[in-house]
XYZ file of N, CA, C and O in Angstrom:
412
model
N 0.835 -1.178 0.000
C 0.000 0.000 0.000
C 0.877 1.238 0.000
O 1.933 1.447 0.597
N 0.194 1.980 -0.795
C 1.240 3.112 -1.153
C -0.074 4.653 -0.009
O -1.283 4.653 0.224
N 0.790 5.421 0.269
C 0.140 6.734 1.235
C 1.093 7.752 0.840
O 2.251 7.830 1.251
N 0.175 9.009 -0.502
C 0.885 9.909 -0.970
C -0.198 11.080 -0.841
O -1.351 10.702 -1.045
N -0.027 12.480 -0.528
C -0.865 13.210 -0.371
C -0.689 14.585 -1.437
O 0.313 15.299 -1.475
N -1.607 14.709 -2.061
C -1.474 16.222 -3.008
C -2.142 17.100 -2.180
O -3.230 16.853 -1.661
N -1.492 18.155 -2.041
C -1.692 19.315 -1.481
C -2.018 20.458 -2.533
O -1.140 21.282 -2.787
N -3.324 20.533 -3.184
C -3.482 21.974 -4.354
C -3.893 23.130 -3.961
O -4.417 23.463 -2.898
N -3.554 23.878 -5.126
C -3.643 25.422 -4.648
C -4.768 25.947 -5.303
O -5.834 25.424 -4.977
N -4.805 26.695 -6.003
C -6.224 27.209 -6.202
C -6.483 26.670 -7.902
O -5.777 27.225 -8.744
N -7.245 25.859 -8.267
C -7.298 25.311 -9.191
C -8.435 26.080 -9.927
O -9.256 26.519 -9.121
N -8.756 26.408 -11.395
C -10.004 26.735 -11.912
C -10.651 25.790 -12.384
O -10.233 25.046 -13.271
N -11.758 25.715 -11.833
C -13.219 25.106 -11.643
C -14.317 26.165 -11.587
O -14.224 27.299 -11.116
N -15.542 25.491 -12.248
C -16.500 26.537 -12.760
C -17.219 26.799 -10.740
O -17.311 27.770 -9.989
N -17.509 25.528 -10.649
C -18.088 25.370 -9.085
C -17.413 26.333 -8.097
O -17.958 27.175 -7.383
N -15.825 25.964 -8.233
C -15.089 26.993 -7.026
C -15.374 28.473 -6.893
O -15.769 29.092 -5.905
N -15.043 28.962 -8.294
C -14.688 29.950 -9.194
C -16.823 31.055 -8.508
O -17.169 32.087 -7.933
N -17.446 29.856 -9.134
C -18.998 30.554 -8.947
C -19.435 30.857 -7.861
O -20.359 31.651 -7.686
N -18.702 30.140 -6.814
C -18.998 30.388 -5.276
C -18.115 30.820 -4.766
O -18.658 31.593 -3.977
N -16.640 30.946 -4.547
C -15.804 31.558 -3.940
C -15.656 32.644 -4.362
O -15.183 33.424 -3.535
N -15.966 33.248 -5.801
C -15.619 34.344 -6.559
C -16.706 34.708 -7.204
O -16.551 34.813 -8.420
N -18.112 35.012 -6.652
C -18.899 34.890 -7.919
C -18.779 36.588 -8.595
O -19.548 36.737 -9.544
N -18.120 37.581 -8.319
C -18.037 38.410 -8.556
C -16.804 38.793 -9.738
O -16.874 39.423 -10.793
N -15.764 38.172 -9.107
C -14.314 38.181 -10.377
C -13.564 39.191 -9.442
O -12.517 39.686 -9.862
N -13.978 39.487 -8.351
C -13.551 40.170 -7.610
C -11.537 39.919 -7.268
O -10.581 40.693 -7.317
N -11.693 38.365 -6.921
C -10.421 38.274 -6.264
C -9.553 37.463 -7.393
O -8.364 37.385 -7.081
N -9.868 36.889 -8.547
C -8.990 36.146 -9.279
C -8.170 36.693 -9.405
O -7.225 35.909 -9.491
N -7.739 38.016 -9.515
C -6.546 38.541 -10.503
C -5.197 38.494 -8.994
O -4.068 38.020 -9.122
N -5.777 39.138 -7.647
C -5.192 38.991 -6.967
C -4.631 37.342 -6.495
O -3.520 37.185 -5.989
N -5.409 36.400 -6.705
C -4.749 35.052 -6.335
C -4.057 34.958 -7.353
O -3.068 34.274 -7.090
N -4.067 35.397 -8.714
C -2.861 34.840 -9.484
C -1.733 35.515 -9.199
O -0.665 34.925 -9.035
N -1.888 37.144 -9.088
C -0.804 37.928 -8.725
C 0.696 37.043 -7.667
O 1.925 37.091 -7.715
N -0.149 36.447 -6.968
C 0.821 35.639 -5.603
C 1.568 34.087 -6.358
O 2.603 33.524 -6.002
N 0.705 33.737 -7.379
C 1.494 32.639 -7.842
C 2.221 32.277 -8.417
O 2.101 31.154 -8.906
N 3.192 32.950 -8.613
C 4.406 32.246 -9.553
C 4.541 31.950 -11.540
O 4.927 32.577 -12.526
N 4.132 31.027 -11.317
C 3.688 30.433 -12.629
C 2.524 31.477 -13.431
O 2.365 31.497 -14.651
N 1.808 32.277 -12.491
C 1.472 33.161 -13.313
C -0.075 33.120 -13.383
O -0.764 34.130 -13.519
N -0.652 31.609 -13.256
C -2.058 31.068 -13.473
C -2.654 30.450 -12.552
O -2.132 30.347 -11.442
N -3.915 29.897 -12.846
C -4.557 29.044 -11.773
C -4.045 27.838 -12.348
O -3.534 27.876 -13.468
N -4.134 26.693 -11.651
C -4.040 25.551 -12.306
C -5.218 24.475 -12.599
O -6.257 24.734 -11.991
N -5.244 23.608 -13.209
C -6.320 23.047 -14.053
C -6.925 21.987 -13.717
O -5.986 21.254 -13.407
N -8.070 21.274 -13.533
C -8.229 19.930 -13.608
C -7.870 18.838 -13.921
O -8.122 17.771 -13.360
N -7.421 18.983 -14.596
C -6.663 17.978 -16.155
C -5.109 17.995 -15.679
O -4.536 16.998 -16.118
N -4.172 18.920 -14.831
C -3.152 18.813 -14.131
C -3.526 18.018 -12.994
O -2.915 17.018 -12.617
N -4.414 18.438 -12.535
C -3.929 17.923 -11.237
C -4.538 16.181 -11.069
O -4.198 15.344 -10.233
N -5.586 16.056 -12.253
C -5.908 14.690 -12.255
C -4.533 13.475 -13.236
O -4.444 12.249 -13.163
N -3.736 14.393 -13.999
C -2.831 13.835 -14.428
C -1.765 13.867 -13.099
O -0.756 13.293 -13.508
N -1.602 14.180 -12.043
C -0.739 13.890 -11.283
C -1.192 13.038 -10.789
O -0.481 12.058 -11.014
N -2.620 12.603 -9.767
C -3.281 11.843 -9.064
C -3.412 10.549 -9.980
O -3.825 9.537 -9.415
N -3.134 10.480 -11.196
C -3.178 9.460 -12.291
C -1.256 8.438 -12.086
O -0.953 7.272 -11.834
N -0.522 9.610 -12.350
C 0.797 9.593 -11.898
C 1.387 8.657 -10.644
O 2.285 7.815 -10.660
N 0.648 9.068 -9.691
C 1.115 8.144 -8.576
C 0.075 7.590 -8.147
O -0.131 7.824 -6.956
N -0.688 6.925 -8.662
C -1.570 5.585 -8.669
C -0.671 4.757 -9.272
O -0.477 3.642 -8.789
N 0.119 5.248 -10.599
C 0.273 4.197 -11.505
C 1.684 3.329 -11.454
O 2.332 4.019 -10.667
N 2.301 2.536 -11.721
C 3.620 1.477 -11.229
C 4.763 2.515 -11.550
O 5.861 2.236 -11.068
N 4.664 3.698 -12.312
C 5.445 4.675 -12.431
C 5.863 5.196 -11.372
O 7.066 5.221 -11.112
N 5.043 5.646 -10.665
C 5.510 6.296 -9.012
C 5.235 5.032 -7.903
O 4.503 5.315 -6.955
N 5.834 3.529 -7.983
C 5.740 3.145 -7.521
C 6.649 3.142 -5.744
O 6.352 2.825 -4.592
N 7.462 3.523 -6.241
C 8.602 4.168 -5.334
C 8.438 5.229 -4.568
O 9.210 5.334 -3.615
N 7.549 6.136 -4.747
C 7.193 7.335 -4.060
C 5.724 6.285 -3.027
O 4.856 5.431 -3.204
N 6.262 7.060 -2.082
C 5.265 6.641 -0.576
C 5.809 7.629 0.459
O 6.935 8.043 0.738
N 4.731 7.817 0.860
C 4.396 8.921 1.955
C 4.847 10.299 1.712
O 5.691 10.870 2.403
N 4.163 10.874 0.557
C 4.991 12.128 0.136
C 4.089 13.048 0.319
O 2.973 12.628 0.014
N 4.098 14.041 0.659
C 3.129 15.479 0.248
C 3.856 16.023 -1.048
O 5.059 16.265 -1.148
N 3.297 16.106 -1.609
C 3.336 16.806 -3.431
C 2.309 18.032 -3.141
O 1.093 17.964 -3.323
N 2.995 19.133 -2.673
C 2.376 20.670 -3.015
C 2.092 20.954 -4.854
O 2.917 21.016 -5.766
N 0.961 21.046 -4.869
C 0.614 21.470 -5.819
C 0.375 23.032 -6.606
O -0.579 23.380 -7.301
N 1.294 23.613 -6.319
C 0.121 25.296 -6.252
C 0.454 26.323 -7.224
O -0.060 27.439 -7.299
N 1.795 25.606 -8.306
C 2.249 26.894 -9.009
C 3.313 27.447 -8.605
O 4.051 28.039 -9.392
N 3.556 27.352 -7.381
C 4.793 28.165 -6.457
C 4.561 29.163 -5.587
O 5.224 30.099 -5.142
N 2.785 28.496 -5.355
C 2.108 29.529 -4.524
C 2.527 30.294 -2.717
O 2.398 31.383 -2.158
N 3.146 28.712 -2.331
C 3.058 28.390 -1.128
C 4.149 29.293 -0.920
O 4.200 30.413 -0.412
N 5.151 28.422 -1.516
C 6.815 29.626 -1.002
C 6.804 30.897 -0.822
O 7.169 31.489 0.193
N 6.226 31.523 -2.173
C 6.417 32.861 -2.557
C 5.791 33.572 -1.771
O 6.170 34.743 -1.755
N 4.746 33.246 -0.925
C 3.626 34.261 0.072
C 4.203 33.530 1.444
O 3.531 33.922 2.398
N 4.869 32.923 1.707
C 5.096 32.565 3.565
C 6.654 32.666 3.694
O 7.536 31.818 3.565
N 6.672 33.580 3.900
C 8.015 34.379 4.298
C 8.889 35.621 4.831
O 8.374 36.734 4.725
N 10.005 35.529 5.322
C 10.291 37.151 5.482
C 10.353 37.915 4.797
O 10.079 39.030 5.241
N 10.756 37.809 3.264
C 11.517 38.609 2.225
C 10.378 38.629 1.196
O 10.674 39.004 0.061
N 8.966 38.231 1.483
C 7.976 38.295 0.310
C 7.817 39.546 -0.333
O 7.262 39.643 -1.428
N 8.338 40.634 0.375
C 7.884 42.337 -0.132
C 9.595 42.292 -1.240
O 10.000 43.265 -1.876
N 10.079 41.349 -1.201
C 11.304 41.508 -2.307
C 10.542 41.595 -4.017
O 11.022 42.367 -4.848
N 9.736 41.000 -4.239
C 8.632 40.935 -5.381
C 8.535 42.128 -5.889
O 8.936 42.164 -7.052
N 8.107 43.260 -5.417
C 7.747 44.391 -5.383
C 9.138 45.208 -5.736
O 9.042 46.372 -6.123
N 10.552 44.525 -5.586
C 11.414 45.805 -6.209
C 11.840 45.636 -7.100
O 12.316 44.566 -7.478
N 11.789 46.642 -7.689
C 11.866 46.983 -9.566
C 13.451 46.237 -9.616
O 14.036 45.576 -8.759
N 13.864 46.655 -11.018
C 15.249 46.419 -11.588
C 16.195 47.254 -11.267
O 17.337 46.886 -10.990
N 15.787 48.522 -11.275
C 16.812 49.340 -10.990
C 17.425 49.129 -9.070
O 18.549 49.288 -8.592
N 16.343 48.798 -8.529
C 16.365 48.965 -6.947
C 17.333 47.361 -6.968
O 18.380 47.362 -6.321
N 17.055 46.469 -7.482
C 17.828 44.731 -7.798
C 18.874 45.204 -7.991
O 19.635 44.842 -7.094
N 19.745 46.356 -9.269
C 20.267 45.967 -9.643
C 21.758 47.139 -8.397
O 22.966 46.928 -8.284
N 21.081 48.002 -7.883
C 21.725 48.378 -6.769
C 21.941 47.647 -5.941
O 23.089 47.536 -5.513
N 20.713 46.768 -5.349
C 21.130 45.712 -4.165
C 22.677 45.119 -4.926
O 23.828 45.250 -4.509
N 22.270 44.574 -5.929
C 23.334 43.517 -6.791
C 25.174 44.406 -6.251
O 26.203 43.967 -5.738
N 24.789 45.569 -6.666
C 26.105 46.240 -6.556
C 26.703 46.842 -5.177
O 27.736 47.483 -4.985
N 25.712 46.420 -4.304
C 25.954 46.693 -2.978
C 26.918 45.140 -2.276
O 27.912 45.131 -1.549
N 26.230 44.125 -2.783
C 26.830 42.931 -2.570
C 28.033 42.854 -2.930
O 28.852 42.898 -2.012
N 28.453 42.746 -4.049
C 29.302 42.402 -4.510
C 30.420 43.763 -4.287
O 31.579 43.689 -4.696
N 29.948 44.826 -3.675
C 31.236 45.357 -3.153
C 31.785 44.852 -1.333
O 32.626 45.390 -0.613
N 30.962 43.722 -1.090
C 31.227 43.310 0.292
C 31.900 42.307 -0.042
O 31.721 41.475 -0.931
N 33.049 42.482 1.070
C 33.950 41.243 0.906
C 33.718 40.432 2.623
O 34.127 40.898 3.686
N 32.963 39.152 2.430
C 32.653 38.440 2.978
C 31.754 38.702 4.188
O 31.754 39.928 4.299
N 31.021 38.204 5.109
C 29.623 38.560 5.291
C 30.448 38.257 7.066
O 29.775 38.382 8.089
């Protein structure tokens, strides 16, 4: 017996989408936080749950498989307001570093 757990993030579904959002209010902001850019799909996430049913992931047991885009990382952290600085503000940090010699 195999015990593997998917953990998903906000997937588009007409059902979720009509009741959690019936306005369109918050989609743009949940994608804003994800990474990849999008919601993710049915058809992903049933091709993963397909994945490790099958003798392919027979070897994988007891795993949590976060599903979310890169949702999770990018919003639970200290440095999440790093997102927010432009290129020019990066590319100063960049030149601030690299005039330090060793930390």
């Amino acid at each position: 017996m195999r015990f593997n757990v998917i953990q998903p993030g906000p997937i588009k579904t007409k059902g979720a989408n009509s009741r959690l959002d019936p306005g369109g209010m918050f989609g743009k902001e949940v994608i804003e936080r994800i990474p990849c850019g999008r919601l993710g799909t049915v058809e992903e996430l049933a091709n993963l749950a397909a994945f490790l049913c099958s003798d392919y992931a027979s070897w994988i047991n007891g795993a949590v498989i976060r599903f979310d885009g890169g949702e999770q990382p990018f919003i639970s952290g200290e440095f999440n307001f790093l997102r927010k600085v432009n290129k020019e503000q990066w590319d100063s940090i960049e030149g601030l570093i690299r005039k330090t010699k060793g930390s």
